[in-house]
């Protein structure tokens, strides 16, 4: 199992595992997950690692939305935010791009979840490898990650 699944088990959080066939395309991982699992793009959230001033931050947004760098910077009190280099995101998280889970990362980073999470009963995030998502309560996701909930989509 992945570190994400082990972390969920260790925390005693109820979740469901969802495996799906990954195509060879190395972008739009979240949309592929939603399509393969028969879910709405609003229910599946993508995990992005950004550089806010000098700190790495995890941003979790619905696949249907686009991350606003200005808003994520404001949410964490930074002057600016930019996308993190994929190699650095992989080193920090311990996961590969397309399978970066917000849960069970090698180094737990400050995390911001888009406020759309509050509208759902269940959300789906990467389970820590390509082709695996976990479904869980938004409340549990936010609590486990000690996340900030803020409007971070454009």
Coordinates of N, CA, C and O in Angstrom, one line a residue:
X1 N 0.8 -1.2 0.0 CA 0.0 0.0 0.0 C 0.9 1.3 0.0 O 2.0 1.2 0.4
X2 N 0.2 2.3 -0.3 CA 1.0 3.6 -0.4 C 1.0 4.3 0.9 O 0.2 4.0 1.8
X3 N 1.9 5.3 1.1 CA 2.0 6.0 2.4 C 0.6 6.7 2.7 O 0.3 6.9 3.8
X4 N -0.1 7.1 1.6 CA -1.4 7.8 1.8 C -2.4 6.8 2.5 O -3.1 7.2 3.5
X5 N -2.4 5.6 2.0 CA -3.4 4.6 2.6 C -2.9 4.2 4.0 O -3.8 4.1 4.9
X6 N -1.6 4.1 4.2 CA -1.1 3.8 5.5 C -1.5 4.9 6.5 O -1.9 4.7 7.7
X7 N -1.4 6.2 6.1 CA -1.7 7.3 6.9 C -3.2 7.3 7.3 O -3.6 7.6 8.4
X8 N -4.0 7.0 6.3 CA -5.5 7.0 6.5 C -5.8 5.9 7.5 O -6.6 6.1 8.5
X9 N -5.2 4.7 7.4 CA -5.4 3.6 8.3 C -4.9 4.0 9.7 O -5.7 3.8 10.7
X10 N -3.8 4.6 9.8 CA -3.2 5.0 11.1 C -4.1 6.0 11.8 O -4.2 6.0 13.1
X11 N -4.7 6.9 11.1 CA -5.6 7.9 11.6 C -7.0 7.4 11.9 O -7.8 8.1 12.5
X12 N -7.3 6.2 11.5 CA -8.6 5.6 11.7 C -9.7 6.3 10.9 O -10.9 6.3 11.3
X13 N -9.4 6.8 9.7 CA -10.3 7.5 8.9 C -11.0 6.5 7.9 O -10.3 5.7 7.3
X14 N -12.3 6.6 7.8 CA -13.0 5.8 6.8 C -12.7 6.4 5.4 O -12.8 7.6 5.2
X15 N -12.4 5.5 4.5 CA -12.2 5.9 3.1 C -12.5 4.7 2.2 O -12.6 3.5 2.6
X16 N -12.5 5.0 0.9 CA -12.7 3.9 -0.1 C -11.6 4.1 -1.1 O -11.1 5.2 -1.4
X17 N -11.1 2.9 -1.6 CA -10.1 2.9 -2.6 C -10.7 2.7 -4.0 O -11.6 1.9 -4.2
X18 N -10.1 3.5 -5.0 CA -10.7 3.4 -6.4 C -9.5 3.3 -7.3 O -8.8 4.3 -7.6
X19 N -9.3 2.1 -7.9 CA -8.3 2.0 -8.9 C -8.9 2.1 -10.3 O -10.1 1.8 -10.5
X20 N -8.1 2.7 -11.2 CA -8.6 2.9 -12.6 C -7.4 2.7 -13.6 O -6.3 2.8 -13.2
X21 N -7.8 2.5 -14.8 CA -6.8 2.3 -15.9 C -6.3 3.7 -16.3 O -7.0 4.6 -16.6
X22 N -5.0 3.9 -16.2 CA -4.3 5.1 -16.6 C -3.9 5.0 -18.0 O -3.3 4.0 -18.5
X23 N -4.2 6.1 -18.8 CA -3.7 6.1 -20.2 C -2.3 6.5 -20.2 O -1.7 6.8 -19.2
X24 N -1.7 6.6 -21.4 CA -0.3 7.0 -21.5 C 0.0 8.5 -21.4 O 1.1 8.9 -21.4
X25 N -1.1 9.2 -21.5 CA -1.0 10.7 -21.5 C -0.5 11.2 -20.1 O -1.0 10.8 -19.1
X26 N 0.5 12.0 -20.1 CA 1.1 12.4 -18.8 C 0.7 13.8 -18.4 O 1.5 14.6 -17.8
X27 N -0.5 14.2 -18.6 CA -1.1 15.4 -18.1 C -2.6 15.2 -17.9 O -3.2 14.2 -18.3
X28 N -3.3 16.1 -17.3 CA -4.7 16.0 -17.0 C -5.0 14.7 -16.2 O -6.0 14.1 -16.4
X29 N -4.2 14.4 -15.2 CA -4.4 13.2 -14.4 C -5.7 13.2 -13.7 O -6.4 12.2 -13.6
X30 N -6.1 14.4 -13.1 CA -7.4 14.5 -12.4 C -8.6 14.2 -13.3 O -9.5 13.5 -12.9
X31 N -8.6 14.8 -14.5 CA -9.7 14.6 -15.4 C -9.8 13.1 -15.8 O -10.9 12.5 -15.9
X32 N -8.6 12.5 -16.0 CA -8.6 11.1 -16.4 C -9.2 10.2 -15.2 O -10.0 9.3 -15.5
X33 N -8.9 10.6 -14.0 CA -9.4 9.9 -12.8 C -10.9 10.0 -12.8 O -11.7 9.0 -12.6
X34 N -11.4 11.2 -12.9 CA -12.9 11.5 -12.9 C -13.6 10.7 -14.0 O -14.6 10.0 -13.7
X35 N -13.1 10.7 -15.2 CA -13.7 10.0 -16.3 C -13.7 8.5 -16.1 O -14.7 7.8 -16.2
X36 N -12.5 8.0 -15.7 CA -12.4 6.5 -15.5 C -13.3 6.0 -14.3 O -13.8 4.9 -14.3
X37 N -13.4 6.9 -13.3 CA -14.2 6.5 -12.1 C -15.7 6.8 -12.2 O -16.5 6.5 -11.3
X38 N -16.1 7.5 -13.3 CA -17.5 7.9 -13.5 C -17.9 9.0 -12.5 O -19.1 9.0 -12.1
X39 N -17.0 9.8 -12.2 CA -17.3 10.9 -11.2 C -17.3 12.3 -11.9 O -16.7 12.4 -13.0
X40 N -17.9 13.2 -11.2 CA -17.9 14.6 -11.7 C -16.5 15.2 -11.5 O -15.8 14.9 -10.5
X41 N -16.1 16.2 -12.4 CA -14.9 16.9 -12.2 C -14.9 17.8 -10.9 O -13.9 18.3 -10.5
X42 N -16.1 18.0 -10.4 CA -16.2 18.7 -9.1 C -15.9 17.9 -7.9 O -15.6 18.4 -6.8
X43 N -16.0 16.6 -8.0 CA -15.8 15.7 -6.9 C -14.4 15.3 -6.7 O -13.9 14.9 -5.6
X44 N -13.6 15.2 -7.8 CA -12.2 14.8 -7.8 C -11.3 16.0 -7.7 O -11.5 17.0 -8.4
X45 N -10.4 16.0 -6.7 CA -9.6 17.1 -6.4 C -8.1 16.8 -6.8 O -7.7 15.7 -6.6
X46 N -7.4 17.7 -7.4 CA -6.0 17.5 -7.8 C -5.2 18.2 -6.7 O -5.5 19.2 -6.1
X47 N -4.0 17.6 -6.6 CA -3.0 18.0 -5.6 C -1.9 18.7 -6.4 O -1.2 18.1 -7.2
X48 N -1.7 20.0 -6.0 CA -0.6 20.8 -6.7 C 0.3 21.3 -5.6 O -0.1 21.7 -4.5
X49 N 1.6 21.3 -5.9 CA 2.6 21.8 -5.0 C 3.1 23.1 -5.6 O 3.5 23.2 -6.7
X50 N 3.0 24.2 -4.8 CA 3.4 25.5 -5.2 C 4.5 26.1 -4.3 O 4.6 25.6 -3.2
X51 N 5.2 27.0 -4.8 CA 6.2 27.8 -4.0 C 5.5 29.1 -3.7 O 5.3 29.9 -4.5
X52 N 5.3 29.3 -2.4 CA 4.7 30.5 -1.9 C 5.8 31.3 -1.2 O 6.3 30.8 -0.1
X53 N 6.2 32.4 -1.8 CA 7.5 33.0 -1.4 C 8.6 32.0 -1.4 O 8.9 31.5 -2.4
X54 N 9.1 31.6 -0.2 CA 10.2 30.6 -0.2 C 9.8 29.2 0.3 O 10.6 28.3 0.5
X55 N 8.5 29.1 0.6 CA 8.0 27.8 1.2 C 7.1 27.0 0.2 O 6.3 27.5 -0.5
X56 N 7.3 25.7 0.3 CA 6.4 24.8 -0.5 C 5.1 24.7 0.2 O 5.0 24.6 1.5
X57 N 4.0 24.7 -0.5 CA 2.7 24.6 0.0 C 1.9 23.6 -0.9 O 2.1 23.7 -2.1
X58 N 1.0 22.8 -0.3 CA 0.1 22.0 -1.1 C -1.2 22.7 -1.3 O -1.8 23.2 -0.4
X59 N -1.6 22.7 -2.6 CA -2.9 23.3 -2.9 C -3.8 22.2 -3.5 O -3.4 21.5 -4.4
X60 N -5.0 22.1 -3.0 CA -5.9 21.0 -3.4 C -7.2 21.7 -4.0 O -7.9 22.4 -3.3
X61 N -7.4 21.5 -5.3 CA -8.5 22.1 -6.0 C -9.3 21.1 -6.8 O -8.7 20.1 -7.2
X62 N -10.6 21.4 -7.0 CA -11.4 20.5 -7.9 C -10.8 20.5 -9.3 O -10.2 21.5 -9.8
X63 N -10.9 19.3 -9.9 CA -10.4 19.1 -11.3 C -11.1 20.1 -12.2 O -10.5 20.6 -13.2
X64 N -12.3 20.5 -11.9 CA -13.1 21.4 -12.7 C -12.6 22.9 -12.6 O -13.0 23.7 -13.4
X65 N -11.7 23.1 -11.6 CA -11.2 24.5 -11.4 C -9.8 24.7 -11.8 O -9.1 23.7 -12.0
X66 N -9.4 25.9 -11.7 CA -7.9 26.2 -12.0 C -7.4 27.0 -10.8 O -8.1 27.9 -10.3
X67 N -6.3 26.6 -10.3 CA -5.7 27.2 -9.2 C -5.3 28.7 -9.5 O -4.7 29.0 -10.5
X68 N -5.7 29.6 -8.6 CA -5.3 31.0 -8.6 C -4.1 31.2 -7.7 O -4.2 31.0 -6.5
X69 N -3.0 31.5 -8.4 CA -1.7 31.7 -7.6 C -1.9 32.9 -6.6 O -1.4 32.8 -5.5
X70 N -2.6 33.9 -7.1 CA -2.8 35.1 -6.2 C -3.6 34.7 -5.0 O -3.3 35.1 -3.9
X71 N -4.6 33.9 -5.2 CA -5.5 33.5 -4.0 C -4.8 32.5 -3.1 O -4.9 32.6 -1.9
X72 N -4.0 31.6 -3.6 CA -3.3 30.7 -2.7 C -2.2 31.4 -1.9 O -2.0 31.2 -0.7
X73 N -1.5 32.4 -2.6 CA -0.6 33.2 -1.8 C -1.2 34.0 -0.7 O -0.8 34.0 0.4
X74 N -2.4 34.6 -1.0 CA -3.1 35.3 0.0 C -3.6 34.4 1.2 O -3.5 34.8 2.4
X75 N -4.0 33.2 0.9 CA -4.4 32.2 1.9 C -3.3 31.8 2.9 O -3.6 31.6 4.0
X76 N -2.1 31.9 2.4 CA -1.0 31.5 3.3 C -0.1 32.7 3.7 O 0.9 32.5 4.4
X77 N -0.6 33.9 3.4 CA 0.1 35.1 3.8 C 1.4 35.3 3.1 O 2.3 36.0 3.6
X78 N 1.5 34.9 1.8 CA 2.7 35.1 1.0 C 2.4 36.2 0.0 O 1.3 36.6 -0.3
X79 N 3.5 36.8 -0.5 CA 3.4 37.9 -1.5 C 3.1 37.3 -2.8 O 2.4 38.0 -3.6
X80 N 3.7 36.1 -3.2 CA 3.4 35.6 -4.5 C 3.6 34.0 -4.4 O 4.2 33.5 -3.5
X81 N 2.9 33.4 -5.4 CA 3.1 31.9 -5.5 C 3.3 31.6 -6.9 O 2.8 32.2 -7.8
X82 N 4.0 30.5 -7.1 CA 4.3 30.0 -8.5 C 4.2 28.5 -8.4 O 4.4 27.9 -7.3
X83 N 4.1 27.8 -9.5 CA 4.1 26.4 -9.5 C 5.5 25.9 -9.2 O 6.5 26.4 -9.6
X84 N 5.5 24.8 -8.4 CA 6.8 24.2 -8.0 C 7.3 23.4 -9.1 O 6.5 22.8 -9.9
X85 N 8.6 23.3 -9.3 CA 9.3 22.4 -10.2 C 8.8 21.0 -9.9 O 8.9 20.6 -8.8
X86 N 8.4 20.2 -11.0 CA 7.9 18.9 -10.7 C 8.9 18.0 -10.0 O 8.5 17.2 -9.1
X87 N 10.2 18.1 -10.3 CA 11.2 17.3 -9.6 C 11.3 17.6 -8.1 O 11.4 16.7 -7.3
X88 N 11.2 18.9 -7.8 CA 11.2 19.3 -6.4 C 9.9 18.8 -5.7 O 10.0 18.4 -4.5
X89 N 8.8 18.9 -6.4 CA 7.5 18.4 -5.8 C 7.6 16.9 -5.5 O 7.2 16.4 -4.4
X90 N 8.2 16.1 -6.4 CA 8.4 14.7 -6.2 C 9.3 14.4 -5.0 O 9.1 13.5 -4.2
X91 N 10.4 15.1 -4.9 CA 11.4 14.9 -3.8 C 10.7 15.2 -2.5 O 10.9 14.5 -1.5
X92 N 10.0 16.3 -2.4 CA 9.4 16.7 -1.2 C 8.3 15.8 -0.7 O 8.2 15.4 0.4
X93 N 7.4 15.4 -1.7 CA 6.3 14.5 -1.4 C 6.6 13.1 -1.2 O 5.9 12.3 -0.5
X94 N 7.6 12.6 -2.0 CA 7.8 11.2 -2.0 C 7.0 10.4 -3.0 O 7.0 9.2 -3.1
X95 N 6.2 11.2 -3.8 CA 5.3 10.6 -4.8 C 5.8 11.1 -6.2 O 6.4 12.1 -6.3
X96 N 5.3 10.4 -7.3 CA 5.6 10.8 -8.6 C 4.5 11.7 -9.1 O 3.3 11.6 -8.7
X97 N 4.8 12.7 -10.0 CA 3.8 13.6 -10.6 C 2.7 12.7 -11.2 O 3.0 11.7 -11.9
X98 N 1.5 13.1 -11.0 CA 0.3 12.3 -11.4 C -0.2 11.3 -10.4 O -1.2 10.7 -10.5
X99 N 0.6 11.2 -9.3 CA 0.2 10.3 -8.2 C 0.6 11.0 -6.9 O 0.6 10.3 -5.9
X100 N 0.8 12.3 -6.9 CA 1.1 13.0 -5.7 C -0.2 13.2 -4.8 O -1.2 13.8 -5.3
X101 N -0.2 12.5 -3.7 CA -1.3 12.6 -2.8 C -1.1 13.7 -1.8 O 0.1 13.9 -1.4
X102 N -2.1 14.4 -1.3 CA -1.9 15.3 -0.2 C -1.7 14.6 1.1 O -1.2 15.2 2.1
X103 N -2.0 13.3 1.1 CA -1.9 12.5 2.4 C -0.6 11.7 2.4 O -0.3 11.1 1.4
X104 N 0.0 11.6 3.5 CA 1.2 10.7 3.7 C 2.4 11.2 3.0 O 3.3 10.4 2.6
X105 N 2.5 12.5 2.8 CA 3.7 13.0 2.1 C 5.0 12.9 3.0 O 4.9 12.9 4.2
X106 N 6.1 12.7 2.3 CA 7.4 12.6 3.1 C 7.5 13.7 4.1 O 7.9 13.5 5.2
X107 N 7.3 15.0 3.6 CA 7.3 16.1 4.5 C 6.0 16.8 4.4 O 5.5 17.1 3.4
X108 N 5.3 16.8 5.6 CA 4.0 17.4 5.6 C 4.1 18.9 5.5 O 4.7 19.6 6.2
X109 N 3.5 19.4 4.4 CA 3.6 20.8 4.1 C 2.3 21.5 4.5 O 1.2 20.9 4.7
X110 N 2.4 22.8 4.6 CA 1.1 23.6 4.9 C 0.2 23.4 3.7 O 0.7 23.3 2.5
X111 N -1.0 23.2 3.9 CA -2.0 22.8 2.9 C -3.2 23.7 2.9 O -3.7 24.1 3.9
X112 N -3.6 24.0 1.7 CA -4.8 24.8 1.5 C -5.8 24.0 0.5 O -5.4 23.6 -0.5
X113 N -7.0 23.9 1.0 CA -8.0 23.2 0.2 C -9.1 24.2 -0.3 O -9.5 25.1 0.5
X114 N -9.4 24.2 -1.6 CA -10.4 25.1 -2.1 C -11.7 24.9 -1.3 O -12.2 23.8 -1.0
X115 N -12.4 26.1 -1.1 CA -13.7 26.1 -0.3 C -14.8 25.2 -1.0 O -15.7 24.9 -0.3
X116 N -14.7 24.9 -2.2 CA -15.7 24.0 -2.9 C -15.8 22.7 -2.1 O -16.8 22.0 -2.2
X117 N -14.8 22.3 -1.4 CA -14.8 21.0 -0.6 C -16.0 21.0 0.3 O -16.5 19.9 0.6
X118 N -16.4 22.2 0.8 CA -17.4 22.2 1.8 C -18.8 21.9 1.3 O -19.7 21.7 2.0
X119 N -18.9 21.9 -0.1 CA -20.2 21.6 -0.7 C -20.5 20.1 -0.9 O -21.5 19.7 -1.4
X120 N -19.5 19.3 -0.6 CA -19.5 17.9 -1.0 C -19.6 17.0 0.3 O -19.1 17.3 1.3
X121 N -20.2 15.8 0.1 CA -20.2 14.8 1.1 C -19.0 13.9 1.1 O -18.6 13.3 2.1
X122 N -18.4 13.8 -0.1 CA -17.3 12.9 -0.3 C -16.4 13.5 -1.4 O -16.9 14.0 -2.4
X123 N -15.1 13.5 -1.2 CA -14.2 14.0 -2.2 C -13.2 12.9 -2.5 O -13.0 11.9 -1.7
X124 N -12.6 13.0 -3.7 CA -11.6 12.0 -4.2 C -10.3 12.7 -4.4 O -10.3 13.7 -5.1
X125 N -9.2 12.2 -3.9 CA -7.9 12.7 -4.1 C -7.0 11.5 -4.4 O -7.3 10.4 -4.2
X126 N -5.8 11.8 -5.0 CA -4.8 10.8 -5.3 C -4.5 9.9 -4.1 O -4.3 10.4 -3.0
X127 N -4.4 8.6 -4.3 CA -4.1 7.7 -3.3 C -2.6 7.4 -3.2 O -2.2 6.6 -2.4
X128 N -1.8 8.2 -3.9 CA -0.4 8.0 -3.8 C 0.3 7.3 -4.9 O 1.5 7.1 -4.8
X129 N -0.4 7.0 -6.0 CA 0.2 6.5 -7.2 C -0.8 6.7 -8.3 O -2.0 6.9 -8.1
X130 N -0.2 6.7 -9.5 CA -1.0 6.9 -10.7 C -2.0 5.7 -10.8 O -1.6 4.6 -10.6
X131 N -3.3 6.1 -11.1 CA -4.3 5.1 -11.2 C -5.0 4.7 -9.9 O -5.7 3.6 -9.8
X132 N -4.8 5.5 -8.8 CA -5.4 5.1 -7.5 C -5.9 6.4 -6.9 O -5.1 7.4 -6.7
X133 N -7.2 6.5 -6.6 CA -7.7 7.6 -5.8 C -8.3 7.0 -4.5 O -8.7 5.9 -4.5
X134 N -8.5 7.9 -3.5 CA -9.2 7.6 -2.3 C -10.3 8.5 -2.2 O -10.2 9.7 -2.5
X135 N -11.5 8.0 -1.7 CA -12.6 8.8 -1.4 C -12.8 8.9 0.1 O -12.7 7.9 0.8
X136 N -13.0 10.1 0.5 CA -13.2 10.3 2.0 C -14.0 11.6 2.2 O -14.3 12.4 1.3
X137 N -14.4 11.7 3.5 CA -15.2 12.9 3.9 C -14.3 14.1 3.8 O -13.1 14.1 4.2
X138 N -14.8 15.2 3.2 CA -14.1 16.5 3.2 C -13.6 16.9 4.6 O -12.5 17.4 4.8
X139 N -14.4 16.7 5.6 CA -14.1 17.1 7.0 C -12.8 16.3 7.4 O -11.9 16.8 8.1
X140 N -12.8 15.0 7.1 CA -11.7 14.2 7.5 C -10.4 14.6 6.7 O -9.3 14.6 7.3
X141 N -10.5 14.9 5.5 CA -9.4 15.4 4.7 C -8.8 16.7 5.3 O -7.6 16.7 5.5
X142 N -9.6 17.6 5.6 CA -9.2 18.9 6.1 C -8.6 18.7 7.5 O -7.5 19.2 7.8
X143 N -9.2 17.9 8.3 CA -8.7 17.7 9.7 C -7.3 16.9 9.7 O -6.4 17.3 10.4
X144 N -7.2 15.9 8.8 CA -6.0 15.1 8.8 C -4.8 15.9 8.3 O -3.7 15.8 8.9
X145 N -5.1 16.8 7.4 CA -4.0 17.7 6.8 C -3.8 19.0 7.6 O -2.9 19.8 7.3
X146 N -4.7 19.2 8.6 CA -4.7 20.5 9.3 C -4.7 21.6 8.3 O -3.9 22.6 8.4
X147 N -5.6 21.5 7.3 CA -5.6 22.4 6.1 C -6.4 23.7 6.4 O -7.3 23.7 7.2
X148 N -6.0 24.7 5.6 CA -6.7 25.9 5.6 C -7.8 25.7 4.5 O -7.4 25.2 3.4
X149 N -9.0 26.1 4.7 CA -10.0 26.1 3.6 C -10.2 27.5 3.2 O -10.5 28.4 4.0
X150 N -10.0 27.8 1.9 CA -10.1 29.1 1.3 C -10.5 29.1 -0.1 O -10.3 28.1 -0.8
X151 N -11.0 30.2 -0.7 CA -11.3 30.3 -2.1 C -10.0 30.4 -2.9 O -9.4 31.5 -3.0
X152 N -9.5 29.3 -3.5 CA -8.2 29.4 -4.2 C -8.3 29.0 -5.7 O -7.3 28.9 -6.3
X153 N -9.5 28.9 -6.2 CA -9.6 28.7 -7.6 C -9.8 30.1 -8.3 O -10.3 31.0 -7.7
X154 N -9.4 30.1 -9.6 CA -9.6 31.3 -10.4 C -11.0 31.5 -10.8 O -11.8 30.6 -10.9

